[in-house]
Coordinates of C-alpha atoms and ligand atoms in Angstrom, one line a residue:
X362 CA 3.9 10.6 -23.5
X363 CA 2.4 14.0 -22.7
X364 CA -1.0 14.1 -21.0
X365 CA -2.8 15.9 -23.8
X366 CA -1.5 13.4 -26.4
X367 CA -2.4 10.5 -24.3
X368 CA -5.9 11.7 -23.6
X369 CA -6.5 12.5 -27.3
X370 CA -5.4 8.9 -28.2
X371 CA -7.6 7.5 -25.6
X372 CA -10.6 9.2 -27.0
X373 CA -9.7 8.2 -30.6
X374 CA -9.3 4.6 -29.5
X375 CA -12.6 4.7 -27.7
X376 CA -14.4 6.3 -30.6
X377 CA -13.3 3.8 -33.2
X378 CA -14.5 1.1 -31.0
X379 CA -11.2 -0.6 -30.1
X380 CA -11.2 -2.1 -26.7
X381 CA -8.5 -1.9 -24.2
X382 CA -7.5 -5.4 -23.0
X383 CA -8.8 -4.7 -19.6
X384 CA -11.4 -2.1 -19.7
X385 CA -14.3 -1.6 -22.1
X386 CA -14.7 1.9 -23.3
X387 CA -18.2 1.7 -24.7
X388 CA -19.4 5.0 -23.1
X389 CA -17.4 8.1 -23.0
X390 CA -18.8 10.6 -20.6
X391 CA -18.0 14.3 -20.8
X392 CA -15.8 15.4 -17.9
X393 CA -16.0 18.8 -16.4
X394 CA -12.5 19.6 -15.2
X395 CA -12.3 21.1 -11.8
X396 CA -11.0 24.7 -11.7
X397 CA -8.3 23.6 -9.2
X398 CA -7.2 20.8 -11.6
X399 CA -7.2 23.0 -14.8
X400 CA -3.6 24.3 -14.2
X401 CA -1.3 22.3 -16.3
X402 CA 1.4 20.9 -14.1
X403 CA 4.4 18.9 -15.2
X404 CA 4.8 15.2 -14.6
X405 CA 1.4 14.6 -13.1
X406 CA 0.8 11.7 -15.6
X407 CA 3.1 8.9 -16.8
X408 CA 2.7 5.8 -18.9
X409 CA 5.1 2.9 -18.9
X410 CA 5.3 -0.9 -19.2
X411 CA 7.6 -1.9 -16.3
X412 CA 6.1 0.1 -13.4
X413 CA 4.3 3.3 -12.6
X414 CA 4.3 5.5 -9.5
X415 CA 2.1 8.3 -8.4
X416 CA 2.9 10.2 -5.2
X417 CA 2.0 13.6 -3.7
X418 CA 5.5 14.9 -4.1
X419 CA 8.3 15.2 -6.7
X420 CA 11.1 13.9 -4.5
X421 CA 9.0 11.1 -3.2
X422 CA 8.2 9.8 -6.7
X423 CA 11.9 10.1 -7.6
X424 CA 12.9 8.2 -4.4
X425 CA 10.6 5.3 -5.5
X426 CA 12.0 5.4 -9.0
X427 CA 15.5 5.3 -7.6
X428 CA 14.7 2.0 -5.8
X429 CA 13.5 0.4 -9.0
X430 CA 16.7 1.5 -10.8
X431 CA 18.8 0.0 -8.0
X432 CA 17.1 -3.3 -8.6
X433 CA 14.7 -3.0 -5.7
X434 CA 11.1 -4.3 -5.7
X435 CA 7.8 -2.5 -5.3
X436 CA 8.0 -2.6 -1.5
X437 CA 11.4 -1.0 -1.5
X438 CA 10.0 1.7 -3.8
X439 CA 7.0 2.1 -1.4
X440 CA 9.2 2.4 1.7
X441 CA 11.4 5.0 0.0
X442 CA 8.4 7.0 -1.1
X443 CA 6.9 6.8 2.4
X444 CA 10.0 8.1 4.2
X445 CA 10.6 10.8 1.5
X446 CA 7.0 12.0 1.9
X447 CA 7.7 12.3 5.6
X448 CA 10.4 14.9 4.7
X449 CA 8.8 16.5 1.7
X450 CA 5.3 16.9 3.2
X451 CA 5.9 17.6 6.9
X452 CA 2.5 19.2 6.9
X453 CA 0.8 16.0 6.0
X454 CA 2.8 13.0 7.2
X455 CA 5.9 12.1 9.1
X456 CA 7.7 9.5 11.1
X457 CA 5.6 10.3 14.1
X458 CA 2.5 9.5 12.1
X459 CA 0.8 6.3 10.9
X460 CA -1.0 4.9 8.0
X461 CA -2.6 2.0 6.1
X462 CA -0.9 -0.1 3.4
X463 CA -2.7 -2.3 0.9
X464 CA -0.4 -4.7 -1.0
X465 CA -1.5 -7.1 -3.7
X466 CA 1.2 -9.7 -4.0
X467 CA 1.1 -11.3 -7.4
X468 CA 3.0 -14.4 -6.3
X469 CA 0.3 -15.5 -3.8
X470 CA -2.6 -13.5 -5.3
X471 CA -3.2 -12.2 -1.8
X472 CA -4.1 -8.7 -0.7
X473 CA -2.5 -7.7 2.6
X474 CA -4.1 -4.8 4.6
X475 CA -1.5 -3.5 7.1
X476 CA -2.6 -1.1 9.8
X477 CA 0.2 1.0 11.4
X478 CA -2.0 3.8 12.5
X479 CA -1.5 5.6 15.8
X480 CA -3.1 4.2 19.0
X481 CA -4.4 5.9 22.1
X482 CA -1.7 6.0 24.9
X483 CA -2.4 3.7 27.8
X484 CA -3.1 6.6 30.2
X485 CA -5.9 8.2 28.1
X486 CA -9.4 8.8 29.6
X487 CA -12.6 8.8 27.7
X488 CA -13.4 12.4 28.7
X489 CA -9.9 13.8 28.6
X490 CA -10.9 16.7 26.3
X491 CA -14.1 17.6 28.2
X492 CA -13.9 20.3 30.8
X493 CA -15.8 20.4 34.1
X494 CA -18.7 22.3 32.5
X495 CA -19.1 19.4 30.0
X496 CA -17.6 21.5 27.2
X497 CA -15.3 19.9 24.6
X498 CA -12.0 21.8 24.6
X499 CA -11.4 21.4 20.9
X500 CA -7.9 22.9 20.8
X501 CA -6.6 20.3 23.2
X502 CA -7.3 17.4 20.8
X503 CA -5.6 19.3 18.0
X504 CA -2.6 21.2 19.5
X505 CA 0.1 20.2 21.9
X506 CA 1.1 17.0 23.6
X507 CA -2.3 15.7 24.6
X508 CA -3.3 15.6 20.9
X509 CA -0.5 13.1 20.2
X510 CA -1.3 9.4 19.8
X511 CA 1.3 6.6 19.8
X512 CA 3.1 6.8 16.5
X513 CA 3.0 3.7 14.2
X514 CA 4.7 4.7 10.9
X515 CA 8.3 3.5 11.6
X516 CA 7.1 0.2 13.1
X517 CA 4.8 -0.4 10.1
X518 CA 7.2 0.4 7.4
X519 CA 10.0 -1.6 9.0
X520 CA 7.7 -4.7 9.4
X521 CA 6.5 -4.5 5.8
X522 CA 10.0 -4.2 4.6
X523 CA 11.2 -7.1 6.8
X524 CA 8.5 -9.3 5.2
X525 CA 8.6 -8.2 1.5
X526 CA 11.5 -5.8 0.9
X527 CA 14.5 -6.8 -1.2
X528 CA 17.1 -4.0 -0.8
X529 CA 18.7 -3.4 2.6
X530 CA 16.3 -1.3 4.7
X531 CA 19.0 1.4 5.2
X532 CA 19.0 2.1 1.4
X533 CA 15.3 2.7 1.3
X534 CA 15.7 5.6 3.7
X535 CA 18.6 7.2 2.0
X536 CA 16.7 9.5 -0.4
X537 CA 14.6 10.8 2.5
X538 CA 17.7 11.4 4.6
X539 CA 19.5 13.2 1.8
X540 CA 16.5 15.4 1.2
X541 CA 16.2 16.3 4.8
X542 CA 20.0 17.1 4.9
X543 CA 20.1 19.1 1.7
X544 CA 16.6 20.7 1.8
X545 CA 14.1 21.7 -0.9
X546 CA 12.3 24.9 -1.8
X547 CA 9.1 25.5 0.2
X548 CA 6.1 25.1 -2.2
X549 CA 2.7 26.9 -2.0
X550 CA 0.8 24.2 -0.2
X551 CA 3.5 23.8 2.5
X552 CA 3.7 27.6 2.9
X553 CA -0.1 27.8 3.2
X554 CA 0.0 25.1 5.9
X555 CA 2.8 26.9 7.8
X556 CA 0.9 30.1 7.7
X557 CA -2.3 28.4 8.8
X558 CA -0.5 26.8 11.8
X559 CA 2.0 29.6 12.6
X560 CA 0.3 30.6 15.9
X561 CA 0.7 27.1 17.2
X562 CA 4.2 26.5 15.8
X563 CA 5.3 29.8 17.4
X564 CA 4.6 28.4 20.9
X565 CA 7.1 25.6 20.4
X566 CA 10.8 26.5 20.2
X567 CA 11.7 23.3 18.4
X568 CA 9.0 23.7 15.7
X569 CA 9.8 27.5 15.3
X570 CA 13.4 26.9 14.8
X571 CA 12.7 24.6 11.8
X572 CA 9.5 26.0 10.2
X573 CA 9.6 29.7 11.0
X574 CA 12.1 32.5 10.2
X575 CA 13.9 34.4 13.0
X576 CA 11.1 36.9 13.1
X577 CA 8.7 33.9 13.7
X578 CA 7.0 34.3 10.4
X579 CA 6.5 31.1 8.4
X580 CA 9.0 30.4 5.7
X581 CA 7.8 31.8 2.3
X582 CA 7.5 29.9 -1.0
X583 CA 11.0 29.3 -2.4
X584 CA 12.9 29.2 1.0
X585 CA 15.1 26.1 1.1
X586 CA 13.8 24.1 4.0
X587 CA 16.7 22.1 5.5
X588 CA 15.8 19.6 8.3
X589 CA 19.2 18.5 9.7
X590 CA 17.7 17.1 12.9
X591 CA 15.3 15.0 10.9
X592 CA 18.2 13.8 8.7
X593 CA 20.0 12.6 11.9
X594 CA 16.8 10.9 13.1
X595 CA 16.5 9.1 9.8
X596 CA 20.1 8.0 10.1
X597 CA 19.3 6.4 13.5
X598 CA 16.3 4.6 12.0
X599 CA 18.6 3.5 9.1
X600 CA 21.0 2.0 11.6
X601 CA 18.6 0.5 14.1
X602 CA 15.4 -0.1 12.2
X603 CA 12.3 0.0 14.4
X604 CA 14.4 0.4 17.6
X605 CA 15.9 3.6 16.2
X606 CA 12.5 5.2 16.8
X607 CA 10.9 3.3 19.7
X608 CA 14.0 3.0 21.8
X609 CA 17.2 5.1 22.3
X610 CA 17.6 8.8 22.0
X611 CA 14.5 9.6 19.9
X612 CA 12.2 7.7 22.3
X613 CA 13.9 9.3 25.2
X614 CA 13.4 12.8 23.8
X615 CA 9.7 12.1 23.2
X616 CA 9.2 10.8 26.7
X617 CA 11.0 13.8 28.2
X618 CA 8.9 16.2 26.2
X619 CA 5.7 14.3 27.2
X620 CA 6.7 14.5 30.9
X621 CA 7.6 18.2 30.7
X622 CA 4.3 19.1 29.0
X623 CA 2.1 16.8 31.2
X624 CA 1.5 14.5 28.3
X625 CA 0.5 10.9 28.5
X626 CA 2.8 9.0 26.2
X627 CA 5.4 6.9 28.0
X628 CA 8.0 4.2 27.2
X629 CA 5.4 1.5 27.8
X630 CA 3.3 2.9 24.9
X631 CA 6.3 2.7 22.6
X632 CA 7.3 -0.8 23.7
X633 CA 3.7 -2.1 23.3
X634 CA 3.1 -0.6 19.8
X635 CA 2.0 -3.4 17.5
X636 CA 1.4 -3.3 13.8
X637 CA -1.9 -5.0 12.9
X638 CA -2.2 -7.2 9.8
X639 CA -5.9 -7.2 8.9
X640 CA -8.2 -8.9 6.5
X641 CA -8.9 -6.5 3.7
X642 CA -12.6 -5.8 2.8
X643 CA -13.8 -7.2 -0.4
X644 CA -16.7 -6.2 -2.6
X645 CA -17.6 -6.1 -6.3
X646 CA -18.8 -3.4 -8.6
X647 CA -20.0 -4.3 -12.1
X648 CA -17.8 -7.4 -11.9
X649 CA -14.6 -5.7 -10.7
X650 CA -13.2 -7.0 -7.5
X651 CA -12.6 -4.3 -5.0
X652 CA -10.1 -4.7 -2.1
X653 CA -10.0 -2.0 0.5
X654 CA -9.1 -1.1 4.1
X655 CA -11.3 -2.5 6.9
X656 CA -11.9 -0.8 10.2
X657 CA -10.4 1.1 12.0
X658 CA -10.7 2.8 8.6
X659 CA -14.3 3.8 7.8
X660 CA -13.1 4.5 4.3
X661 CA -13.3 1.0 2.9
X662 CA -16.7 0.3 4.4
X663 CA -18.2 3.4 3.0
X664 CA -16.6 3.3 -0.4
X665 CA -18.1 -0.2 -0.8
X666 CA -21.4 0.8 0.6
X667 CA -21.6 3.8 -1.8
X668 CA -20.8 1.6 -4.8
X669 CA -23.3 -1.0 -3.7
X670 CA -26.1 1.5 -3.2
X671 CA -25.5 2.9 -6.7
X672 CA -24.6 -0.2 -8.8
X673 CA -28.0 -1.0 -10.1
X674 CA -28.8 2.6 -11.0
X675 CA -26.2 2.4 -13.8
X676 CA -25.7 6.1 -13.4
X677 CA -23.9 6.5 -16.7
X678 CA -27.3 6.5 -18.4
X679 CA -28.2 9.7 -16.6
X680 CA -24.9 11.4 -17.6
X681 CA -22.0 12.1 -15.3
X682 CA -22.8 15.6 -14.0
X683 CA -26.5 15.7 -14.2
X684 CA -28.6 16.7 -11.2
X685 CA -30.0 13.1 -11.1
X686 CA -26.5 11.5 -10.9
X687 CA -25.1 14.0 -8.4
X688 CA -28.3 13.7 -6.3
X689 CA -28.2 9.9 -6.2
X690 CA -24.4 9.8 -5.4
X691 CA -24.8 12.7 -2.9
X692 CA -27.7 10.9 -1.1
X693 CA -25.6 7.7 -1.0
X694 CA -22.8 9.6 0.7
X695 CA -25.2 11.2 3.1
X696 CA -26.4 7.7 4.2
X697 CA -22.9 6.4 4.4
X698 CA -21.8 9.2 6.6
X699 CA -24.8 8.9 8.9
X700 CA -23.8 5.2 9.4
X701 CA -20.2 6.2 9.9
X702 CA -21.3 8.4 12.8
X703 CA -23.3 5.6 14.4
X704 CA -21.4 2.4 13.8
X705 CA -17.7 2.9 13.0
X706 CA -14.7 2.5 15.3
X707 CA -11.9 0.2 16.2
X708 CA -13.0 -3.5 15.7
X709 CA -10.6 -4.6 18.5
X710 CA -12.8 -2.7 21.0
X711 CA -16.4 -2.9 19.7
X712 CA -18.3 -5.1 17.3
X713 CA -18.5 -3.1 14.1
X714 CA -21.3 -4.4 11.8
X715 CA -19.1 -4.4 8.7
X716 CA -20.7 -7.4 7.1
X717 CA -24.2 -5.8 7.2
X718 CA -22.9 -2.4 6.2
X719 CA -21.3 -3.7 3.0
X720 CA -24.0 -6.3 2.2
X721 CA -26.1 -5.9 -0.9
X722 CA -29.5 -6.3 0.8
X723 CA -28.6 -3.5 3.2
X724 CA -27.5 -1.3 0.2
X725 CA -30.8 -2.1 -1.5
X726 CA -32.8 -1.1 1.5
X727 CA -30.7 2.2 1.8
X728 CA -31.2 2.8 -1.9
X729 CA -35.0 2.5 -1.5
X730 CA -34.9 5.3 1.1
X731 CA -33.6 7.7 -1.6
X732 CA -36.3 9.4 -3.6
X733 CA -35.4 10.3 -7.2
X734 CA -36.3 14.0 -6.9
X735 CA -35.9 15.1 -3.4
X736 CA -33.0 15.8 -1.1
X737 CA -33.3 14.7 2.6
X738 CA -32.3 17.0 5.5
X739 CA -30.2 15.7 8.3
X740 CA -32.1 15.9 11.6
X741 CA -29.6 18.0 13.5
X742 CA -27.5 20.2 11.3
X743 CA -24.2 21.3 12.8
X744 CA -21.9 23.3 10.7
X745 CA -18.3 22.2 10.5
X746 CA -15.4 24.6 10.5
X747 CA -15.2 25.5 6.9
X748 CA -11.8 27.0 7.3
X749 CA -10.4 23.5 7.5
X750 CA -12.1 22.4 4.4
X751 CA -9.2 23.4 2.3
X752 CA -6.5 21.6 4.2
X753 CA -4.6 19.0 2.4
X754 CA -3.4 16.9 5.3
X755 CA -2.5 13.2 4.9
X756 CA -0.9 11.8 1.8
X757 CA -1.3 8.9 -0.5
X758 CA 0.7 7.0 -3.1
X759 CA 0.1 4.2 -5.5
X760 CA 2.5 1.9 -7.4
X761 CA 2.1 -1.0 -9.8
X762 CA 4.8 -3.2 -11.4
X763 CA 5.1 -5.7 -14.3
X764 CA 5.3 -8.6 -11.8
X765 CA 1.6 -8.0 -11.2
X766 CA 2.1 -6.4 -7.8
X767 CA 0.2 -3.3 -6.6
X768 CA 0.5 -1.0 -3.6
X769 CA -1.9 1.7 -2.3
X770 CA -0.9 3.4 0.9
X771 CA -2.3 6.4 2.8
X772 CA -0.2 7.9 5.6
X773 CA -0.8 10.9 7.9
X774 CA 0.0 13.0 11.0
X775 CA -3.7 14.1 10.8
X776 CA -4.1 17.9 10.6
X777 CA -1.7 20.3 9.0
X778 CA 1.6 20.2 10.9
X779 CA 0.0 17.6 13.3
X780 CA 0.0 18.8 16.9
X781 CA 2.2 21.7 15.9
X782 CA 5.1 20.5 18.2
X783 CA 8.4 18.9 17.4
X784 CA 10.3 16.4 19.5
X785 CA 13.3 18.5 20.6
X786 CA 16.5 17.7 18.7
X787 CA 14.9 15.3 16.4
X788 CA 13.1 17.4 13.7
X789 CA 10.1 15.1 14.1
X790 CA 6.7 16.8 14.0
X791 CA 4.2 15.0 16.3
X792 CA 0.8 13.9 15.1
X793 CA -2.6 15.1 16.4
X794 CA -4.4 11.8 15.7
X795 CA -6.2 12.0 19.1
X796 CA -8.6 14.4 17.2
X797 CA -9.8 11.5 15.1
X798 CA -11.4 9.9 18.2
X799 CA -14.9 11.0 19.2
X800 CA -14.1 13.3 22.1
X801 CA -17.8 13.9 22.8
X802 CA -20.6 11.9 21.1
X803 CA -22.5 14.2 18.8
X804 CA -19.8 16.9 18.5
X805 CA -17.8 17.4 15.3
X806 CA -14.1 16.9 14.9
X807 CA -11.8 19.0 12.7
X808 CA -13.4 17.6 9.6
X809 CA -16.9 18.4 10.8
X810 CA -17.5 14.7 11.2
X811 CA -19.7 13.4 14.0
X812 CA -18.6 10.2 15.7
X813 CA -20.3 7.7 17.9
X814 CA -19.6 5.6 21.0
X815 CA -17.6 2.9 19.1
X816 CA -15.0 5.6 18.4
X817 CA -14.7 6.9 22.0
X818 CA -11.2 7.4 23.5
X819 CA -9.8 4.3 25.2
X820 CA -6.2 3.1 26.0
X821 CA -4.6 1.2 23.1
X822 CA -7.5 1.9 20.8
X823 CA -7.1 3.1 17.2
X824 CA -8.9 6.4 16.3
X825 CA -11.3 6.0 13.4
X826 CA -9.9 6.9 10.0
X827 CA -11.3 7.8 6.6
X828 CA -8.2 6.7 4.8
X829 CA -9.3 4.5 1.9
X830 CA -6.4 2.9 0.0
X831 CA -8.0 0.6 -2.5
X832 CA -6.9 -1.9 -5.1
X833 CA -9.3 -3.1 -7.9
X834 CA -8.6 -6.5 -9.4
X835 CA -9.8 -7.6 -12.8
X836 CA -8.9 -10.8 -14.7
X837 CA -6.9 -11.8 -11.6
X838 CA -4.6 -8.8 -12.0
X839 CA -4.6 -5.4 -10.4
X840 CA -6.5 -2.9 -12.6
X841 CA -6.5 0.2 -10.5
X842 CA -4.7 1.2 -7.3
X843 CA -5.8 4.5 -5.7
X844 CA -6.4 6.6 -2.6
X845 CA -6.3 10.2 -1.4
X846 CA -5.6 12.5 1.5
X847 CA -8.3 14.8 2.7
X848 CA -10.0 13.6 6.0
X849 CA -13.6 12.6 5.6
X850 CA -13.5 13.9 2.0
X851 CA -11.3 10.9 1.1
X852 CA -14.3 8.6 1.0
X853 CA -16.2 10.7 -1.5
X854 CA -13.1 11.3 -3.6
X855 CA -12.0 7.7 -3.8
X856 CA -15.6 6.5 -4.4
X857 CA -16.2 9.0 -7.2
X858 CA -12.9 8.3 -8.9
X859 CA -13.9 4.6 -9.0
X860 CA -17.3 5.7 -10.4
X861 CA -15.7 7.9 -13.0
X862 CA -13.4 5.2 -14.2
X863 CA -15.6 2.1 -14.0
X864 CA -19.1 3.5 -14.4
X865 CA -18.7 6.6 -16.5
X866 CA -15.6 5.2 -18.3
X867 CA -13.6 8.4 -18.2
X868 CA -9.9 8.2 -18.9
X869 CA -7.9 8.0 -15.7
X870 CA -6.7 11.6 -15.9
X871 CA -10.2 12.9 -16.3
X872 CA -11.5 10.5 -13.6
X873 CA -9.2 12.4 -11.2
X874 CA -9.3 15.9 -12.6
X875 CA -13.1 16.2 -13.0
X876 CA -15.2 18.2 -10.5
X877 CA -16.0 16.3 -7.3
X878 CA -18.8 16.5 -4.8
X879 CA -19.0 15.6 -1.1
X880 CA -21.8 15.2 1.3
X881 CA -21.1 13.9 4.8
X882 CA -24.6 14.1 6.3
X883 CA -23.6 16.6 8.8
X884 CA -23.0 19.4 8.0
X885 CA -26.0 19.1 5.7
X886 CA -24.4 20.6 2.7
X887 CA -23.7 19.3 -0.8
X888 CA -20.2 20.6 -1.6
X889 CA -19.4 20.7 -5.3
X890 CA -16.0 21.8 -6.7
X891 CA -15.9 24.8 -9.0
X892 CA -17.0 25.4 -11.7
X893 CA -19.7 22.9 -10.7
X894 CA -22.2 21.4 -13.1
X895 CA -24.2 23.5 -15.6
X896 CA -26.4 26.2 -14.2
X897 CA -29.5 24.2 -15.1
X898 CA -28.3 21.1 -13.2
X899 CA -27.3 23.2 -10.3
X900 CA -30.7 24.8 -10.1
X901 CA -32.3 21.3 -10.2
X902 CA -30.2 20.2 -7.3
X903 CA -31.2 23.3 -5.3
X904 CA -34.9 22.8 -6.2
X905 CA -34.6 19.2 -4.8
X906 CA -33.7 20.8 -1.5
X907 CA -29.9 20.7 -1.4
X908 CA -28.0 23.5 0.1
X909 CA -25.2 23.5 -2.4
X910 CA -21.8 25.1 -1.7
X911 CA -19.5 25.6 -4.7
X912 CA -16.2 25.2 -2.9
X913 CA -13.1 23.1 -2.9
X914 CA -13.7 19.6 -1.8
X915 CA -10.0 19.4 -0.7
X916 CA -8.6 16.0 -1.6
X917 CA -6.1 14.8 -4.1
X918 CA -6.2 11.4 -5.7
X919 CA -3.1 9.5 -6.7
X920 CA -3.8 6.4 -8.8
X921 CA -2.1 3.9 -11.1
X922 CA -4.1 1.8 -13.7
X923 CA -3.3 -1.1 -15.8
X924 CA -4.5 -0.3 -19.3
X925 CA -3.6 -3.0 -21.8
X926 CA 0.1 -3.5 -21.7
X927 CA 0.7 -0.2 -20.0
X928 CA 0.7 1.2 -16.5
X929 CA -0.8 4.6 -16.3
X930 CA -0.1 6.8 -13.3
X931 CA -1.8 10.0 -12.4
X932 CA -1.1 12.3 -9.5
X933 CA -3.9 14.8 -8.9
X934 CA -3.1 18.0 -10.8
X935 CA -4.7 19.9 -7.9
X936 CA -1.5 19.6 -5.9
X937 CA 2.3 19.1 -6.4
X938 CA 2.2 15.3 -6.9
X939 CA 4.1 13.7 -9.7
X940 CA 4.1 10.4 -11.6
X941 CA 6.9 8.4 -13.1
X942 CA 7.1 5.2 -15.1
X943 CA 9.4 3.1 -17.1
Ligands
LIG11 N1 -6.5 11.6 10.0 C1 -7.4 11.5 8.9 C2 -7.9 10.1 8.7 O1 -7.3 9.2 9.2 O2 -9.0 9.9 8.2

């Protein structure tokens, strides 16, 4: 069914008082569609009864669909989507990257939280990006070999498939391999990323030969991007599974590059890479059960903290885009990000006070600190690099099926085009996940986020993430699976989408397409997507003391909801994502 028809029916259904089997629709708030989401794109929304998929790419959604049509299960579909995203979005994710995977298994009613994020190589030093004058050399944690952390994606996807997949592993990689072999037209976001990173890509002959033309200009929109070396690498992984990446010729080429460029990664790092199966975080919001990613993601902690702080305010009574609602939500985000900077890091290295951070009494005490009519200033205001606020690195997909299973997975190579270097002869773009560590306490990373001691660089440690794959359960069945790319903005975007859907009762499409706001404590700016709230509400926010920036928030939510007997998938219309269902 087309989006407009579907939305119209949703409103009619709501107005005549019918209730969806799973979600009451007693309040319909008025969305304000973000300018970036107002372009009508095809296939962003799908409704079906057997399964539904939303990914950030057309080929990736089709790859997942193909697995279902071959008789595969939700995990086969998720693995196929992951590898295809690695080909289709080389600016966002890739087989040198990592990610988090949340899986609600209907059979056991258990939610698994699988962490296959990159880890610090064993030779790293806490101050490796600080020069002798005590100055943080920012470009070294972003560009080139020292920015690269030990990749986890292939190990993670292989292990998940071993445990839960049904089709042969090889088949789940085939759509990705074919796409790399045959190519696809460069689309605007990819072209923008190549342009943004052209200066770095130009310095690496392997990256230039794939992503730049002969005159070293980035490929324009419409150019067919063929990645033959990447296709051959995928073939090796098809044949050898995990070992296809961590041993053999790919590993050898990576280690050789690392040696040549004075990098730190060696074979011991690859041999010692372990996927971590973690306990998901659990919270409740208005009676809905929320399962989300624990540390080393900060995302889950702060999504829950945000919802806890605001639950008793029943924001719907103030209206969705009023100054009061935006202020309360913005102030809750400000508090969450201040805590993130202080407390969050890898739980295998420091004690992270998760229980306290997501407890209701703590949320109540934090809520009491927020006045109803005044913005608070951060003590030390440091501006982030606003140039990076529009980047769309990282990717997310969500899937649900009629067996009652749900997947939410967020995967990344960190910044656009990762470290800007490619392992020679493999087509694999290396991540720059080392930038997610706190290189220097009190100094901002590429997302303008300040980090604390628990996120300092250490061998084998996982850099702090904001990736927030989340699954919401209601009536003992998955109700909503969602997540987003976008660095620190992920937390705000996921939290607000939940608020839009569960508190303001917007339809799923509008929950995603409505304007978003983001406040990350430092920089001390309330960012609101264009066109923003009404002029009157905007003025009220400014009068409260907010410095408001009407600018893109820069994340894209992919979600699937169970609505009655239907699964409803929405890929954020701000980007090229698509949905499919049957
Ligand atoms: N690399 C972005 C994140 O993990 O939050």
